[in-house]
PDB file of C-alpha atoms (C1' of nucleotides) in Angstrom:
ATOM      1  CA  MET A   1     -18.314  -7.210   7.743  1.00 69.00           C
ATOM      2  CA  THR A   2     -19.562  -3.697   7.324  1.00 83.00           C
ATOM      3  CA  SER A   3     -17.726  -1.156   5.242  1.00 87.00           C
ATOM      4  CA  PHE A   4     -17.140   0.805   8.420  1.00 91.00           C
ATOM      5  CA  GLU A   5     -15.188  -2.056   9.913  1.00 92.00           C
ATOM      6  CA  ARG A   6     -13.095  -2.332   6.786  1.00 93.00           C
ATOM      7  CA  PHE A   7     -12.171   1.321   7.111  1.00 96.00           C
ATOM      8  CA  TYR A   8     -11.354   0.940  10.776  1.00 95.00           C
ATOM      9  CA  ALA A   9      -9.127  -2.024  10.038  1.00 95.00           C
ATOM     10  CA  VAL A  10      -7.084   0.034   7.605  1.00 96.00           C
ATOM     11  CA  ILE A  11      -6.877   3.030   9.899  1.00 96.00           C
ATOM     12  CA  LYS A  12      -5.538   0.862  12.678  1.00 96.00           C
ATOM     13  CA  ARG A  13      -2.541   0.092  10.498  1.00 96.00           C
ATOM     14  CA  ILE A  14      -1.476   3.735  10.166  1.00 97.00           C
ATOM     15  CA  PRO A  15       1.790   4.036  12.062  1.00 97.00           C
ATOM     16  CA  LYS A  16       2.210   6.598  14.765  1.00 97.00           C
ATOM     17  CA  GLY A  17       3.706   9.769  13.369  1.00 97.00           C
ATOM     18  CA  LYS A  18       2.085   9.293   9.969  1.00 96.00           C
ATOM     19  CA  VAL A  19      -1.211  10.336   8.445  1.00 96.00           C
ATOM     20  CA  ALA A  20      -3.424   9.028   5.661  1.00 97.00           C
ATOM     21  CA  THR A  21      -6.111  10.679   3.572  1.00 96.00           C
ATOM     22  CA  TYR A  22      -9.760   9.702   3.415  1.00 97.00           C
ATOM     23  CA  GLY A  23      -9.433   8.643  -0.180  1.00 95.00           C
ATOM     24  CA  GLN A  24      -6.373   6.601   0.630  1.00 96.00           C
ATOM     25  CA  ILE A  25      -8.201   4.733   3.370  1.00 96.00           C
ATOM     26  CA  ALA A  26     -11.065   3.975   1.030  1.00 96.00           C
ATOM     27  CA  ARG A  27      -8.718   2.643  -1.610  1.00 95.00           C
ATOM     28  CA  LEU A  28      -6.748   0.507   0.796  1.00 95.00           C
ATOM     29  CA  ALA A  29      -9.993  -0.886   2.111  1.00 95.00           C
ATOM     30  CA  GLY A  30     -10.840  -1.964  -1.393  1.00 93.00           C
ATOM     31  CA  LEU A  31     -13.630   0.577  -1.753  1.00 93.00           C
ATOM     32  CA  PRO A  32     -12.394   3.304  -4.091  1.00 92.00           C
ATOM     33  CA  ARG A  33     -14.409   6.520  -4.301  1.00 93.00           C
ATOM     34  CA  HIS A  34     -15.776   6.004  -0.821  1.00 94.00           C
ATOM     35  CA  ALA A  35     -13.810   8.809   0.742  1.00 95.00           C
ATOM     36  CA  ARG A  36     -16.912  10.467   2.103  1.00 94.00           C
ATOM     37  CA  GLN A  37     -18.015   7.248   3.652  1.00 94.00           C
ATOM     38  CA  VAL A  38     -14.751   7.093   5.504  1.00 96.00           C
ATOM     39  CA  GLY A  39     -15.515  10.434   7.081  1.00 94.00           C
ATOM     40  CA  PHE A  40     -18.965   9.209   7.893  1.00 93.00           C
ATOM     41  CA  ALA A  41     -17.550   6.115   9.517  1.00 94.00           C
ATOM     42  CA  LEU A  42     -15.260   8.186  11.677  1.00 94.00           C
ATOM     43  CA  ALA A  43     -18.109  10.421  12.768  1.00 92.00           C
ATOM     44  CA  ALA A  44     -19.945   7.301  13.877  1.00 90.00           C
ATOM     45  CA  LEU A  45     -16.916   5.929  15.666  1.00 90.00           C
ATOM     46  CA  PRO A  46     -17.609   5.179  19.326  1.00 85.00           C
ATOM     47  CA  GLU A  47     -15.217   6.864  21.694  1.00 83.00           C
ATOM     48  CA  ARG A  48     -14.197   3.548  23.191  1.00 86.00           C
ATOM     49  CA  ALA A  49     -12.923   2.061  19.955  1.00 90.00           C
ATOM     50  CA  ARG A  50      -9.148   1.999  19.744  1.00 93.00           C
ATOM     51  CA  VAL A  51      -8.866   3.472  16.294  1.00 95.00           C
ATOM     52  CA  PRO A  52      -6.310   6.222  15.598  1.00 96.00           C
ATOM     53  CA  TRP A  53      -8.913   8.427  13.923  1.00 95.00           C
ATOM     54  CA  GLN A  54      -6.697  11.456  14.397  1.00 95.00           C
ATOM     55  CA  ARG A  55      -4.354  10.190  11.727  1.00 97.00           C
ATOM     56  CA  VAL A  56      -6.896  10.656   8.980  1.00 97.00           C
ATOM     57  CA  VAL A  57      -6.776  14.006   7.194  1.00 96.00           C
ATOM     58  CA  ASN A  58      -8.098  15.321   3.912  1.00 96.00           C
ATOM     59  CA  ALA A  59      -6.278  15.365   0.592  1.00 95.00           C
ATOM     60  CA  SER A  60      -5.005  18.885   1.241  1.00 94.00           C
ATOM     61  CA  GLY A  61      -3.209  17.726   4.354  1.00 95.00           C
ATOM     62  CA  GLU A  62      -5.466  19.586   6.738  1.00 94.00           C
ATOM     63  CA  VAL A  63      -7.689  18.492   9.571  1.00 95.00           C
ATOM     64  CA  SER A  64     -11.175  18.508   8.138  1.00 94.00           C
ATOM     65  CA  ALA A  65     -13.821  20.816   9.535  1.00 90.00           C
ATOM     66  CA  ARG A  66     -16.796  19.286  11.236  1.00 86.00           C
ATOM     67  CA  GLU A  67     -19.854  20.076  13.265  1.00 78.00           C
ATOM     68  CA  HIS A  68     -18.161  20.259  16.628  1.00 80.00           C
ATOM     69  CA  PRO A  69     -15.013  22.336  16.009  1.00 79.00           C
ATOM     70  CA  ASN A  70     -13.671  21.273  19.342  1.00 86.00           C
ATOM     71  CA  SER A  71     -12.634  17.793  18.376  1.00 87.00           C
ATOM     72  CA  GLN A  72     -10.845  19.355  15.470  1.00 90.00           C
ATOM     73  CA  ALA A  73      -8.502  21.126  17.855  1.00 91.00           C
ATOM     74  CA  ILE A  74      -8.076  17.951  19.842  1.00 92.00           C
ATOM     75  CA  GLN A  75      -7.079  16.109  16.721  1.00 94.00           C
ATOM     76  CA  ARG A  76      -4.382  18.602  15.971  1.00 94.00           C
ATOM     77  CA  VAL A  77      -2.947  18.382  19.454  1.00 95.00           C
ATOM     78  CA  MET A  78      -2.904  14.620  19.283  1.00 95.00           C
ATOM     79  CA  LEU A  79      -1.008  14.749  16.016  1.00 96.00           C
ATOM     80  CA  GLU A  80       1.501  17.273  17.244  1.00 96.00           C
ATOM     81  CA  ARG A  81       2.081  14.985  20.133  1.00 97.00           C
ATOM     82  CA  GLU A  82       3.104  12.358  17.611  1.00 97.00           C
ATOM     83  CA  LYS A  83       5.639  14.786  16.247  1.00 97.00           C
ATOM     84  CA  ILE A  84       3.606  15.665  13.207  1.00 96.00           C
ATOM     85  CA  GLU A  85       4.218  19.253  12.132  1.00 95.00           C
ATOM     86  CA  PHE A  86       1.741  21.830  10.896  1.00 95.00           C
ATOM     87  CA  ASP A  87       2.607  24.884   8.861  1.00 91.00           C
ATOM     88  CA  GLN A  88       1.283  28.358   9.532  1.00 89.00           C
ATOM     89  CA  ARG A  89      -1.934  27.627   7.712  1.00 89.00           C
ATOM     90  CA  GLY A  90      -2.543  24.468   9.681  1.00 91.00           C
ATOM     91  CA  ARG A  91      -1.529  22.053   7.021  1.00 93.00           C
ATOM     92  CA  ILE A  92       0.610  18.950   7.226  1.00 94.00           C
ATOM     93  CA  SER A  93       3.197  18.247   4.578  1.00 93.00           C
ATOM     94  CA  LEU A  94       1.868  15.087   3.022  1.00 93.00           C
ATOM     95  CA  ALA A  95       5.152  14.647   1.225  1.00 92.00           C
ATOM     96  CA  GLY A  96       6.787  14.150   4.563  1.00 93.00           C
ATOM     97  CA  PHE A  97       4.119  12.658   6.794  1.00 95.00           C
ATOM     98  CA  GLN A  98       1.778  10.658   4.631  1.00 95.00           C
ATOM     99  CA  TRP A  99       1.725   6.968   5.299  1.00 96.00           C
ATOM    100  CA  LYS A 100       3.002   5.232   2.232  1.00 92.00           C
ATOM    101  CA  VAL A 101       2.071   1.634   1.893  1.00 88.00           C
ATOM    102  CA  ARG A 102       2.261  -0.773  -0.950  1.00 74.00           C
ATOM    103  CA  GLU A 103      -1.066  -1.432  -2.595  1.00 63.00           C
ATOM    104  CA  ARG A 104      -2.148  -5.023  -2.719  1.00 57.00           C
ATOM    105  CA  ARG A 105      -0.100  -7.049  -5.080  1.00 51.00           C
ATOM    106  CA  THR A 106      -1.080 -10.371  -6.553  1.00 52.00           C
ATOM    107  CA  ALA A 107       2.056 -11.333  -8.376  1.00 54.00           C
ATOM    108  CA  ARG A 108       5.371 -11.864  -6.698  1.00 45.00           C
ATOM    109  CA  PRO A 109       8.137  -9.565  -7.814  1.00 48.00           C
ATOM    110  CA  SER A 110      11.133 -11.766  -8.348  1.00 43.00           C
TER     111      SER A 110
ATOM    112  C1'  DA B   1     -39.088   5.043  -1.384  1.00 95.68           C
ATOM    113  C1'  DA B   2     -37.267   9.765  -2.282  1.00 95.68           C
ATOM    114  C1'  DA B   3     -34.632  13.330  -0.440  1.00 95.68           C
ATOM    115  C1'  DC B   4     -31.070  14.899   2.209  1.00 95.68           C
ATOM    116  C1'  DT B   5     -26.494  14.861   4.141  1.00 95.68           C
ATOM    117  C1'  DG B   6     -21.762  14.795   4.816  1.00 95.68           C
ATOM    118  C1'  DA B   7     -14.664  14.562   9.074  1.00 95.68           C
ATOM    119  C1'  DC B   8     -14.234  13.873   0.453  1.00 95.68           C
ATOM    120  C1'  DT B   9     -11.811  14.691  -4.177  1.00 95.68           C
ATOM    121  C1'  DA B  10     -10.229  15.740  -8.630  1.00 95.68           C
ATOM    122  C1'  DA B  11     -10.903  18.824 -12.174  1.00 95.68           C
ATOM    123  C1'  DT B  12     -11.560  23.378 -13.775  1.00 95.68           C
ATOM    124  C1'  DA B  13     -11.443  28.512 -13.821  1.00 95.68           C
TER     125       DA B  13
ATOM    126  C1'  DC C   1      -2.059  29.969  -5.120  1.00 95.68           C
ATOM    127  C1'  DT C   2      -7.774  30.153  -4.018  1.00 95.68           C
ATOM    128  C1'  DA C   3     -12.692  29.238  -5.283  1.00 95.68           C
ATOM    129  C1'  DT C   4     -16.227  26.665  -7.456  1.00 95.68           C
ATOM    130  C1'  DT C   5     -18.357  22.467  -9.265  1.00 95.68           C
ATOM    131  C1'  DA C   6     -19.721  18.234 -10.310  1.00 95.68           C
ATOM    132  C1'  DG C   7     -19.181  13.501  -8.980  1.00 95.68           C
ATOM    133  C1'  DC C   8     -19.464  10.407  -5.263  1.00 95.68           C
ATOM    134  C1'  DC C   9     -22.426   6.791  -2.283  1.00 95.68           C
ATOM    135  C1'  DA C  10     -24.071   4.712   2.035  1.00 95.68           C
ATOM    136  C1'  DG C  11     -26.489   5.998   6.237  1.00 95.68           C
ATOM    137  C1'  DT C  12     -30.434   8.735   7.968  1.00 95.68           C
ATOM    138  C1'  DT C  13     -34.921  10.922   7.660  1.00 95.68           C
TER     139       DT C  13
END
DNA sequence: AAACTGACTAATA
DNA sequence: CTATTAGCCAGTT
């Protein structure tokens, strides 16, 4: 399994209406400090893949810039369509919209 | 094989 | 709050 596929698997679990950061994806995939690789994986993502790539934003809660600015706008529209709100500066409140998930846990909490 | 390149981040000023 | 910087690391040249 490639690291890309591990990232995709995590991203697929992001619920509609929530977002996750690149670093968060990397950590959940078991590959800490691979945030940049996550972005790279998304850039390489084939259009046909059913991966909610639009739900991945940077640690500041904004849609990251990229080579083709167009898809950036598309991403925002897709998120707004999921009822995610942007402030005047184009940022999402992570406090309210970030996907919070329990990290892997080995022991059972009684 | 060495250099370059990011859809990144946390720390610092 | 914004701007800069130094880490980061696999895929591409």
